[in-house]
Coordinates of C-alpha atoms in Angstrom, one line a residue:
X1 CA 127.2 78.6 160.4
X2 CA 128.4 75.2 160.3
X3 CA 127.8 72.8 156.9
X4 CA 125.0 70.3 157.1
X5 CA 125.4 67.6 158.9
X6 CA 125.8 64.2 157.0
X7 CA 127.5 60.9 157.3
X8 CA 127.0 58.8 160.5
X9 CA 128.9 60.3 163.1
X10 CA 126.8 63.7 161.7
X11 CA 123.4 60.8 162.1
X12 CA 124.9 59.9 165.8
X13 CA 124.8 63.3 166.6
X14 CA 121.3 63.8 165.2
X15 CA 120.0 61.0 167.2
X16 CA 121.7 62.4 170.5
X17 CA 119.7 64.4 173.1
X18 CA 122.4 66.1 174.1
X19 CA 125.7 67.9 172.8
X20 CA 128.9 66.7 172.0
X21 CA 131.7 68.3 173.5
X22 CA 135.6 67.5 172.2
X23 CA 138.2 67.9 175.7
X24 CA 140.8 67.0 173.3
X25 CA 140.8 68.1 169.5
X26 CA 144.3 69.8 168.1
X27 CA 145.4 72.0 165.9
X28 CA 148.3 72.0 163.8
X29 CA 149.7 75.3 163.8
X30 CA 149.9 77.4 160.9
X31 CA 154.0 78.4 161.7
X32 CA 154.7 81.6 159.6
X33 CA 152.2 83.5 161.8
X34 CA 153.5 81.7 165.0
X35 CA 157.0 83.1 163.8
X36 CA 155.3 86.7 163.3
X37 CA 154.4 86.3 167.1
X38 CA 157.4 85.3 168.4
X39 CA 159.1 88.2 166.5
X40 CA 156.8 90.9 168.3
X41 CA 157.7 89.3 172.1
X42 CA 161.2 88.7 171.6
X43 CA 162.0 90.7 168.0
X44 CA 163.9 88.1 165.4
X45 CA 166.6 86.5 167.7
X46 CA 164.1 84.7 169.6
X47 CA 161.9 83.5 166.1
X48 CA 165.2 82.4 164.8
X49 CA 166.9 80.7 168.0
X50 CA 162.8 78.7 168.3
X51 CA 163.5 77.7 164.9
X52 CA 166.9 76.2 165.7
X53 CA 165.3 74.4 168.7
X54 CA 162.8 72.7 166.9
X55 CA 165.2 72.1 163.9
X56 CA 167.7 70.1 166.4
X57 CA 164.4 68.5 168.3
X58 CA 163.1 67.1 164.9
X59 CA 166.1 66.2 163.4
X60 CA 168.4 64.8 165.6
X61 CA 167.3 61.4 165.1
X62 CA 167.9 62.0 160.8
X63 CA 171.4 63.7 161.6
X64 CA 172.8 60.7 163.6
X65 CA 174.1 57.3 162.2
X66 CA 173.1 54.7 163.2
X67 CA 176.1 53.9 164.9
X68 CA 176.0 57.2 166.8
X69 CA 172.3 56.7 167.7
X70 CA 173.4 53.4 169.6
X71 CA 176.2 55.5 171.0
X72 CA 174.0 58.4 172.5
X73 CA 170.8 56.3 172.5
X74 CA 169.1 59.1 170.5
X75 CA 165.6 57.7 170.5
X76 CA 163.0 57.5 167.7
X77 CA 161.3 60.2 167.3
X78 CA 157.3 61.4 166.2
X79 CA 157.8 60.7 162.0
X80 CA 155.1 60.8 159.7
X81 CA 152.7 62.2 162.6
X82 CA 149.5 64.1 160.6
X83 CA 147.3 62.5 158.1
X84 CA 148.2 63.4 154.4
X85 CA 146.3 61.2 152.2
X86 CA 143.1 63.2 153.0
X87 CA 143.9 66.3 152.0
X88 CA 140.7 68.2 153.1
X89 CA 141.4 66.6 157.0
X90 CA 144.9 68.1 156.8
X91 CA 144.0 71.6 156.0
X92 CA 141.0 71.8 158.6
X93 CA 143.6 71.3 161.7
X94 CA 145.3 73.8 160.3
X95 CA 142.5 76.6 159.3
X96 CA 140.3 77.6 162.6
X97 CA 137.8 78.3 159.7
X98 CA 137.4 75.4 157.9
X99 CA 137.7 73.6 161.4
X100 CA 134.9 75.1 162.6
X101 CA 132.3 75.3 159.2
X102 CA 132.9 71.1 159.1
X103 CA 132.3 70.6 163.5
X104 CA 128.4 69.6 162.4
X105 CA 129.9 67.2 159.6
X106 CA 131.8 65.5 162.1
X107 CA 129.3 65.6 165.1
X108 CA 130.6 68.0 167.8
X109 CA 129.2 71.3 169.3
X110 CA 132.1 72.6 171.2
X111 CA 135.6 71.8 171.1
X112 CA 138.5 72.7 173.4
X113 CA 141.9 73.2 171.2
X114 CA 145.0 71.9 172.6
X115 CA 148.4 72.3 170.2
X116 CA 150.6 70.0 168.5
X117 CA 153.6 72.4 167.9
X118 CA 153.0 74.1 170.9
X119 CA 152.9 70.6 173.1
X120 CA 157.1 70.5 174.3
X121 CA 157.4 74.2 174.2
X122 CA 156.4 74.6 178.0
X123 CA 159.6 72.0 178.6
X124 CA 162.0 73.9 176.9
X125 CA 165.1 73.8 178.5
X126 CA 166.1 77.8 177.6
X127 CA 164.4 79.9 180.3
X128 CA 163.9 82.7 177.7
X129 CA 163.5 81.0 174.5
X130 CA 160.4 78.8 176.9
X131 CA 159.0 81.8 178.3
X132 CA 159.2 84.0 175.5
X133 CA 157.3 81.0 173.2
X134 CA 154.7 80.2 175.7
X135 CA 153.7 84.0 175.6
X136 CA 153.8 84.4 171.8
X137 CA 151.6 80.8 171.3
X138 CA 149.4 82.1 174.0
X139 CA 149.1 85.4 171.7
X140 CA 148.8 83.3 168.5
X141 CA 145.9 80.9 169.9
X142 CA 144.4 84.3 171.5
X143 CA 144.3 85.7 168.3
X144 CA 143.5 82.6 166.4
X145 CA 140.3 81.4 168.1
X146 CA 138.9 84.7 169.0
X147 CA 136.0 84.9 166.0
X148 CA 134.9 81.5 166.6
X149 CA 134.7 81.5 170.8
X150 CA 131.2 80.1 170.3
X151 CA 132.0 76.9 169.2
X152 CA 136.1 76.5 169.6
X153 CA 138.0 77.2 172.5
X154 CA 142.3 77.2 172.6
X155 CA 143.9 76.3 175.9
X156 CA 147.0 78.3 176.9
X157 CA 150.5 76.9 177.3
X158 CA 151.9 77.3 180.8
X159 CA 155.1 76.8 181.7
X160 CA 156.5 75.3 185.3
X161 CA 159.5 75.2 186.0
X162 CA 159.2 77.8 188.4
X163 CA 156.2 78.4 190.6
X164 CA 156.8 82.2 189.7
X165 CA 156.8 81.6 186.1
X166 CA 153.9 79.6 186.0
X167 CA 151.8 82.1 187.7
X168 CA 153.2 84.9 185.4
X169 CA 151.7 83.0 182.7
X170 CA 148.7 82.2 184.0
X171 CA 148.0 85.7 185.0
X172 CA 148.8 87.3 181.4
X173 CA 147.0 84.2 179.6
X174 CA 143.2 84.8 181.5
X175 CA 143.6 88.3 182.5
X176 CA 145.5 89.5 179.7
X177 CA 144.5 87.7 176.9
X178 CA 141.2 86.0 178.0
X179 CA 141.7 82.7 177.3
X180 CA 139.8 80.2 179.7
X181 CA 141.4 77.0 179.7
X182 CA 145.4 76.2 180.4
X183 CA 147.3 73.1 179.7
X184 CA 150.3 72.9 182.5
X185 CA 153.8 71.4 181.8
X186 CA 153.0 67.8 183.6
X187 CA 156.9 68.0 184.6
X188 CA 160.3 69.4 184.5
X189 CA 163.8 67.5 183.8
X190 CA 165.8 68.7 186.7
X191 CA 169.9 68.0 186.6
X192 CA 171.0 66.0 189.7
X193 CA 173.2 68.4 191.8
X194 CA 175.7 66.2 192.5
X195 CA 176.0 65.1 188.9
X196 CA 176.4 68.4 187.9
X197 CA 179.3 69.0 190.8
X198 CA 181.2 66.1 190.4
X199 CA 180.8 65.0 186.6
X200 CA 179.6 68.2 184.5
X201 CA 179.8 67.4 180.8
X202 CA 177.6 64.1 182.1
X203 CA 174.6 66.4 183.4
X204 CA 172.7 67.2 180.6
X205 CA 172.3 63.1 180.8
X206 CA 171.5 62.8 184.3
X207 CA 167.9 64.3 185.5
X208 CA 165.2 63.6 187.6
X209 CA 162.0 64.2 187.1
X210 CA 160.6 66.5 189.1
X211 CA 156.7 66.3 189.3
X212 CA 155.6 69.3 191.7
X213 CA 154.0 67.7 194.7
X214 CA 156.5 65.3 196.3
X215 CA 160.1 66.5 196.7
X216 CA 160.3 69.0 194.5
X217 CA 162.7 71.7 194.0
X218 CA 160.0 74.6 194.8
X219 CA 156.1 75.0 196.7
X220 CA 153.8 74.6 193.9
X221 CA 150.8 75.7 196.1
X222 CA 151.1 78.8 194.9
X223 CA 150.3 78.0 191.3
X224 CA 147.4 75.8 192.5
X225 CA 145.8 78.5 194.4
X226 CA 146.4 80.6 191.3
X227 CA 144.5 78.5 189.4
X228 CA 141.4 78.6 191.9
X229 CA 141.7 82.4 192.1
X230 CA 141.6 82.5 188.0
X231 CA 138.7 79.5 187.9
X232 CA 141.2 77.6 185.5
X233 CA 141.4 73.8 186.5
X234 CA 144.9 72.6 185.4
X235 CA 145.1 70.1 182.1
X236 CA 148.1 68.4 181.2
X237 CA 149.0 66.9 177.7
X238 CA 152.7 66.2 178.6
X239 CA 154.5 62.7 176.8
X240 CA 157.1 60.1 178.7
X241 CA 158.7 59.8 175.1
X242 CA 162.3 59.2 176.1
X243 CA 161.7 57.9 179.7
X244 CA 162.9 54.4 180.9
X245 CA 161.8 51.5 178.3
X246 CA 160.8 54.3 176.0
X247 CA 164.4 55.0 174.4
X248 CA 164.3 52.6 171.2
X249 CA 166.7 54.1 168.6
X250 CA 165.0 52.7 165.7
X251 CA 160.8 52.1 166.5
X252 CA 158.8 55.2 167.2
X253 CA 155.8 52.5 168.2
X254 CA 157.8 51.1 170.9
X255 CA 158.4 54.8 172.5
X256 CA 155.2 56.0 171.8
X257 CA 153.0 53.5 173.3
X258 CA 151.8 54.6 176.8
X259 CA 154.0 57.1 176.9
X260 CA 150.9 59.6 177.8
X261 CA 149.8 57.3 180.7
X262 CA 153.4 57.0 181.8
X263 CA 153.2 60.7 182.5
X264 CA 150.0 61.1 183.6
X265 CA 150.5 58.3 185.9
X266 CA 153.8 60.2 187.5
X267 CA 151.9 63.5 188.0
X268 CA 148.5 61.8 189.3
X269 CA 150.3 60.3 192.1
X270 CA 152.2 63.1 193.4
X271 CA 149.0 65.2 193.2
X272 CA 147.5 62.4 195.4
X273 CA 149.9 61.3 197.4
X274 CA 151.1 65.0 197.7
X275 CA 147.8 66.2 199.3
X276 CA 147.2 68.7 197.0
X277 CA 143.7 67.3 196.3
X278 CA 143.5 67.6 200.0
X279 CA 144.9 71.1 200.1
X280 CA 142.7 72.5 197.2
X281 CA 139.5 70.7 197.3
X282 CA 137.7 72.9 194.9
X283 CA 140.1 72.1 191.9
X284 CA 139.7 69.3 189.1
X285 CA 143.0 68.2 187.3
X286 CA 142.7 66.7 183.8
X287 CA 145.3 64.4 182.4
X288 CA 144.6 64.1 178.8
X289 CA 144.9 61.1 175.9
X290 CA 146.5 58.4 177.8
X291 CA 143.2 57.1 178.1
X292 CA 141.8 55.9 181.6
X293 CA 143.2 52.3 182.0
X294 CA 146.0 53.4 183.6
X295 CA 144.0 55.4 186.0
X296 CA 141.6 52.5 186.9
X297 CA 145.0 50.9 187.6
X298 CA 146.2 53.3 190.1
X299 CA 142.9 53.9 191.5
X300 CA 143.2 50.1 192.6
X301 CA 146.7 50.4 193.7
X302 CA 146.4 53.4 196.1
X303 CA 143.4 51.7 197.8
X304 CA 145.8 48.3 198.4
X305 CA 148.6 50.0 198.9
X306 CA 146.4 52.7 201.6
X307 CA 144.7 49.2 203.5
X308 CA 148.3 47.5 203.8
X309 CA 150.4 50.6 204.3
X310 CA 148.3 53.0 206.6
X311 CA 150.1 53.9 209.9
X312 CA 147.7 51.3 211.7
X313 CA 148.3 48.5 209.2
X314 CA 152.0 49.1 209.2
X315 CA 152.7 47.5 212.7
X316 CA 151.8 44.0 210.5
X317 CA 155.4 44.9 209.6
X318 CA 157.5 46.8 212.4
X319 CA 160.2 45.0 213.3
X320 CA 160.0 45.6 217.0
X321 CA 156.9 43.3 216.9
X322 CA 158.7 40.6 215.7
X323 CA 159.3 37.2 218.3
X324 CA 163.0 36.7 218.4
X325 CA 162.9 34.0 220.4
X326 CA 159.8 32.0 218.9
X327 CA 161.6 32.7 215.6
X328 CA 164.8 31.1 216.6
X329 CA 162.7 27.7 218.0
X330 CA 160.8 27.6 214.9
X331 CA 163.9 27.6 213.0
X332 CA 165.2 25.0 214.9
X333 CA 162.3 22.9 215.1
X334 CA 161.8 23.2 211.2
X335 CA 165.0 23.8 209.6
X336 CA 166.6 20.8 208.7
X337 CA 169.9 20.2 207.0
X338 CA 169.0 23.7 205.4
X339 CA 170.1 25.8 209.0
X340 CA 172.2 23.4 210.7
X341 CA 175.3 25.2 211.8
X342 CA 173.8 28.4 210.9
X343 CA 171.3 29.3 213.7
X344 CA 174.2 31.3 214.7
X345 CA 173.8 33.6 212.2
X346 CA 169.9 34.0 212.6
X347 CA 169.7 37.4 214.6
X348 CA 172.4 38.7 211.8
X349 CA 169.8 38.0 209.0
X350 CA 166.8 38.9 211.0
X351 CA 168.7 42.3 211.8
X352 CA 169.3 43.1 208.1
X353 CA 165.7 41.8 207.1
X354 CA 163.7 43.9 210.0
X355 CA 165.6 46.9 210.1
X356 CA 164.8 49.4 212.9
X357 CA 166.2 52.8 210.9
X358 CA 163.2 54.0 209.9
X359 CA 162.8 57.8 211.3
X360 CA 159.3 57.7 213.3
X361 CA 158.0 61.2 211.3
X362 CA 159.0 59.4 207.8
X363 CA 156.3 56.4 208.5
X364 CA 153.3 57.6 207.3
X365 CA 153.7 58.1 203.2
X366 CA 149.9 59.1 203.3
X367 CA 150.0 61.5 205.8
X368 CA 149.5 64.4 203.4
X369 CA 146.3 63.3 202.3
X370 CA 144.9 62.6 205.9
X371 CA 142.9 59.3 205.3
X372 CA 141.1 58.0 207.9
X373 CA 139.0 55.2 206.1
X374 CA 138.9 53.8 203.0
X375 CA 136.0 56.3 201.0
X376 CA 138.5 59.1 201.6
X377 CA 140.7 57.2 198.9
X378 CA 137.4 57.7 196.5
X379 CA 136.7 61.1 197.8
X380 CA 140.5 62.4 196.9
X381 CA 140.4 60.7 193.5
X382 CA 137.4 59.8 192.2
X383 CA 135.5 63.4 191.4
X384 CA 139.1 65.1 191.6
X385 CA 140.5 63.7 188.1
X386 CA 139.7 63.8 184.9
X387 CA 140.8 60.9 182.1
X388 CA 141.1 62.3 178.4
X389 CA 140.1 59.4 176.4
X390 CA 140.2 59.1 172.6
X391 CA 137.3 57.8 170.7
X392 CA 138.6 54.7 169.6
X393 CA 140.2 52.9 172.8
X394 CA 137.7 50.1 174.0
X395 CA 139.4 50.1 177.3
X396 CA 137.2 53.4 177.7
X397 CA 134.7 51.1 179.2
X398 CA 136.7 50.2 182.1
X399 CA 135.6 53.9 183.7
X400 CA 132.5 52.8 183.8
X401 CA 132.5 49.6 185.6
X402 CA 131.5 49.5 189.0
X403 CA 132.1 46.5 189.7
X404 CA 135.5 46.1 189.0
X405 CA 136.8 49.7 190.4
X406 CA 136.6 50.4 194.2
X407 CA 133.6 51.8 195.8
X408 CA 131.4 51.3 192.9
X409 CA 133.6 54.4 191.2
X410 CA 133.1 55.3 188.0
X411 CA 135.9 57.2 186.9
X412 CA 135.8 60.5 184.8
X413 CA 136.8 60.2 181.3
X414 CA 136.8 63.2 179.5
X415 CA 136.3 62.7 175.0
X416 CA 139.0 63.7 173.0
X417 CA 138.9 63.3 169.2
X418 CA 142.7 64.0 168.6
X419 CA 142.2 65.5 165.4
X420 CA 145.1 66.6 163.4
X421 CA 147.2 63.7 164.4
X422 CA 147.6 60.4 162.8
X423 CA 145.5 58.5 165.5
X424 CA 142.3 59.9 162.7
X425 CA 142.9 59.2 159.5
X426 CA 139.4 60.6 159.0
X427 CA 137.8 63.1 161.1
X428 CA 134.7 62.1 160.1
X429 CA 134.6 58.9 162.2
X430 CA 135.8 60.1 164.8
X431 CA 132.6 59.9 167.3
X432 CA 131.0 57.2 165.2
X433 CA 134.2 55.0 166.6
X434 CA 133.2 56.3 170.1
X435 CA 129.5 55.2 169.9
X436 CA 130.8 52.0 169.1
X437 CA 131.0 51.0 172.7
X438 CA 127.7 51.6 173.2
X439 CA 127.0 49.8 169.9
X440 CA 128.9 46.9 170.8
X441 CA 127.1 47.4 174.9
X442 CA 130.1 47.7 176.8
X443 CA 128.6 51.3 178.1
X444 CA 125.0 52.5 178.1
X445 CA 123.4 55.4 176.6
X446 CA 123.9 57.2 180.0
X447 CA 127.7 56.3 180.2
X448 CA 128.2 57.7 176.6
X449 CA 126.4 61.0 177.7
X450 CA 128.7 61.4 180.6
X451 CA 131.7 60.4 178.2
X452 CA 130.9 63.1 175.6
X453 CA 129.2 65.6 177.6
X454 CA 128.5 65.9 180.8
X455 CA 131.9 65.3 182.3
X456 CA 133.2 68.0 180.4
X457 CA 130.8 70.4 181.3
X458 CA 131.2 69.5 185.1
X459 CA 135.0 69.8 184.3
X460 CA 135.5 73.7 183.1
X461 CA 132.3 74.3 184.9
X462 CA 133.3 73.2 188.8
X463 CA 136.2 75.8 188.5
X464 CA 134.2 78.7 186.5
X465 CA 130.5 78.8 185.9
X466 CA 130.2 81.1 183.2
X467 CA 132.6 79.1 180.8
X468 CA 130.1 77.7 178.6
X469 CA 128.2 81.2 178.5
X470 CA 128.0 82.4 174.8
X471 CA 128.6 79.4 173.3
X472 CA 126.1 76.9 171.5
X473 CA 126.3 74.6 174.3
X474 CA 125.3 77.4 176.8
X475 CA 121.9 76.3 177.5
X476 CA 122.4 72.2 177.8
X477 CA 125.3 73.3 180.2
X478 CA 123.7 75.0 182.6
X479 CA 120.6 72.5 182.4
X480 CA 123.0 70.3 183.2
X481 CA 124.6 72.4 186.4
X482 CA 121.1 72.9 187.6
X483 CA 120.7 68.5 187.3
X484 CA 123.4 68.1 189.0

């Protein structure tokens, strides 16, 4: 089985009453046997045209001047992105073997495998070159990760830019290929229509982004209800490198700090605010390695936002409530120098500043969630998501604070060791950092169970029971279905 376990993330683990479960590790993919797969889906055009897309992803940036990255505003892209000076750490991400005989050396039972050279490929912009990739990674990780299902799991890649071929993929990934756990596009670059009519060589430029659950291009329902139907809840791993602020042609730091949360944040809020967690209410969504700051950020801000802007509370702010006449005394009572010879032009201002255009049916931007009191904000949220957390980010602690979220909340954060990218320069530490918080009391012995076990077994669990079954962690997990 797996080496002894030394060290002190090994002596953490010892000391541990329960498992340790990994939401988040990676692999680094080992690319001539990705290529092999790609040639057996779509035969040698499509492993050579994947080749060229990643050659132009990756080295755009190294091809331009620096002149011409100013020009284009060609951002700074991932360099240096996998730890090298331990060599033996390098090789494990890549070798599901090694991987898996050093998980007791670096304290964890179970791990769920998400990809690094597979992460964009759901968001490639070619319809075949995407949806032949997706299937050949999904074959590859299949493949992969099959002799080593009791301790390693590999999520497959879905794509989304249609409902139809998200579903495809979902079907062939579980039924097909048996693979239990999916990580979903978080979004899709969609060209502006009007861009593309009126200024064509400008729309490869000019997107929105189109997050699934508020004015979208298609019904996503479908793919939800897929998911229940195939007990997969949706993960999703997707970057906002390149949006906004994040566009710095010369510091990869600057673009790659919050760029998870940033897109985590944009698909959390249109699965709120969309109703889908109203719609579905036996799925869990997962948004993973942005951490949970962000979250305990807009867990706040939908609760403000919901108290000042609910269909009651919005009459503080119609305009046909407004005293025209009082308004006009007051102002000329208390203006002063400031409106003398203006009070003429008072109803003008007030008619630009409490405009009566709003359509009746548009008024209600919750209405798809169908709140009625403040708890359903908790109920919609709260045990819906999920918060991928790695081990070293002491805002971590800020799930876990009742008093400073809503409704005594304590959000879900979901551990996620990252391995394989430069965030561990040893995997070895890895949960020893994560322990520090309770080292350092800022979460208790309880908190760290939930943080590094329990949530993820109530996670893959809620959807599918059996998804622990045959795996070392089978018995805690269900002990721990049967506590809850």
């Amino acid at each position: 089985m797996s080496s002894s376990r030394t060290g002190k993330s090994a002596e953490i683990r010892n000391r541990l009453k329960h498992p340790v479960i990994d939401a988040d590790g990676h692999q680094i993919e080992f690319e001539p046997a990705l290529l092999d797969h790609l040639d057996r889906v779509g035969g040698p055009s499509l492993a050579k045209r994947f080749k060229t897309w990643g050659d132009e992803s990756l080295f755009r940036w190294y091809r331009a001047t620096p002149d011409e990255r100013q020009d284009r505003r060609i951002h700074r892209i991932t360099w240096w992105g996998m730890p090298t000076k331990n060599t033996l750490d390098r090789a494990t991400a890549s070798l599901p073997k090694l991987y898996y005989d050093r998980l007791d050396e670096i304290g964890i039972d179970f791990s769920v495998i998400y990809p690094t050279f597979g992460l964009p490929v759901p968001h490639i912009e070619d319809e075949e070159l995407r949806r032949g990739a997706c299937r050949a990674f999904n074959n590859f990780y299949a493949e992969t990760y099959a002799e080593f299902a009791d301790r390693m799991c590999a999520v497959a890649l879905v794509p989304m830019h249609t409902p139809h071929e998200a579903i495809e993929e979902l079907e062939y990934a579980v039924r097909e290929l048996g693979l239990k756990a999916a990580m979903l596009a978080g979004f899709v670059r969609r060209p502006i229509e009007a861009i593309v009519r009126d200024a064509p060589g400008s729309a490869s430029d000019a997107v929105w982004l189109d997050t699934f659950c508020l004015d979208s291009r298609y019904d996503y329902d479908p793919v939800w209800a897929k998911c229940e139907e195939l007990k997969i809840n949706p993960t999703f791993h997707s970057t906002g490198f390149g949006w906004g602020s994040r566009t710095s042609t010369s510091n990869y730091v600057y673009n790659h700090i919050g760029m998870f949360a940033a897109a985590n944040e944009a698909l959390c809020k249109a699965l709120f605010l969309g109703g889908v967690t109203r719609r579905f209410p036996n799925l869990k969504f997962a948004f993973l390695e942005g951490g949970v700051g962000w979250a305990c950020g807009l867990y706040a801000d939908l609760y403000g936002h919901w108290e000042k802007r609910n269909r009651e509370s919005l009459e503080n702010y119609n305009p046909a409530n407004l005293d025209r006449d009082l308004m006009a005394k007051l102002y000329r009572e208390s203006g002063g120098r400031m409106v003398e010879g203006r009070l003429d032009q008072l109803d003008t201002m007030l008619g630009i500043l409490a405009s009566t255009r709003e359509q009746p049916e548009m008024l209600d931007e919750f209405a798809p969630c169908r709140i009625d009191r403040p708890e359903d904000v908790h109920d919609l949220f709260v045990p819906r998501f999920y918060f991928g957390c790695e081990a070293d980010d002491p805002m971590n602690s800020l799930a876990f604070n009742r008093a400073l979220n809503r409704q005594g909340a304590r959000l879900n954060t979901l551990f996620g060791s990252d391995i394989g990218h430069w965030d561990v320069p040893e995997v070895s530490r890895v949960l020893e950092e994560a322990y520090e918080l309770v080292e350092d009391s800022l979460i208790t012995e309880e908190d760290f169970r939930d943080f590094v076990f329990a949530n993820p077994v109530t996670f893959f669990t809620s959807s599918n029971p059996e998804f622990f079954d045959g795996t070392v962690v089978e018995q805690s997990a269900r002990e721990t279905i049967a506590g809850d």
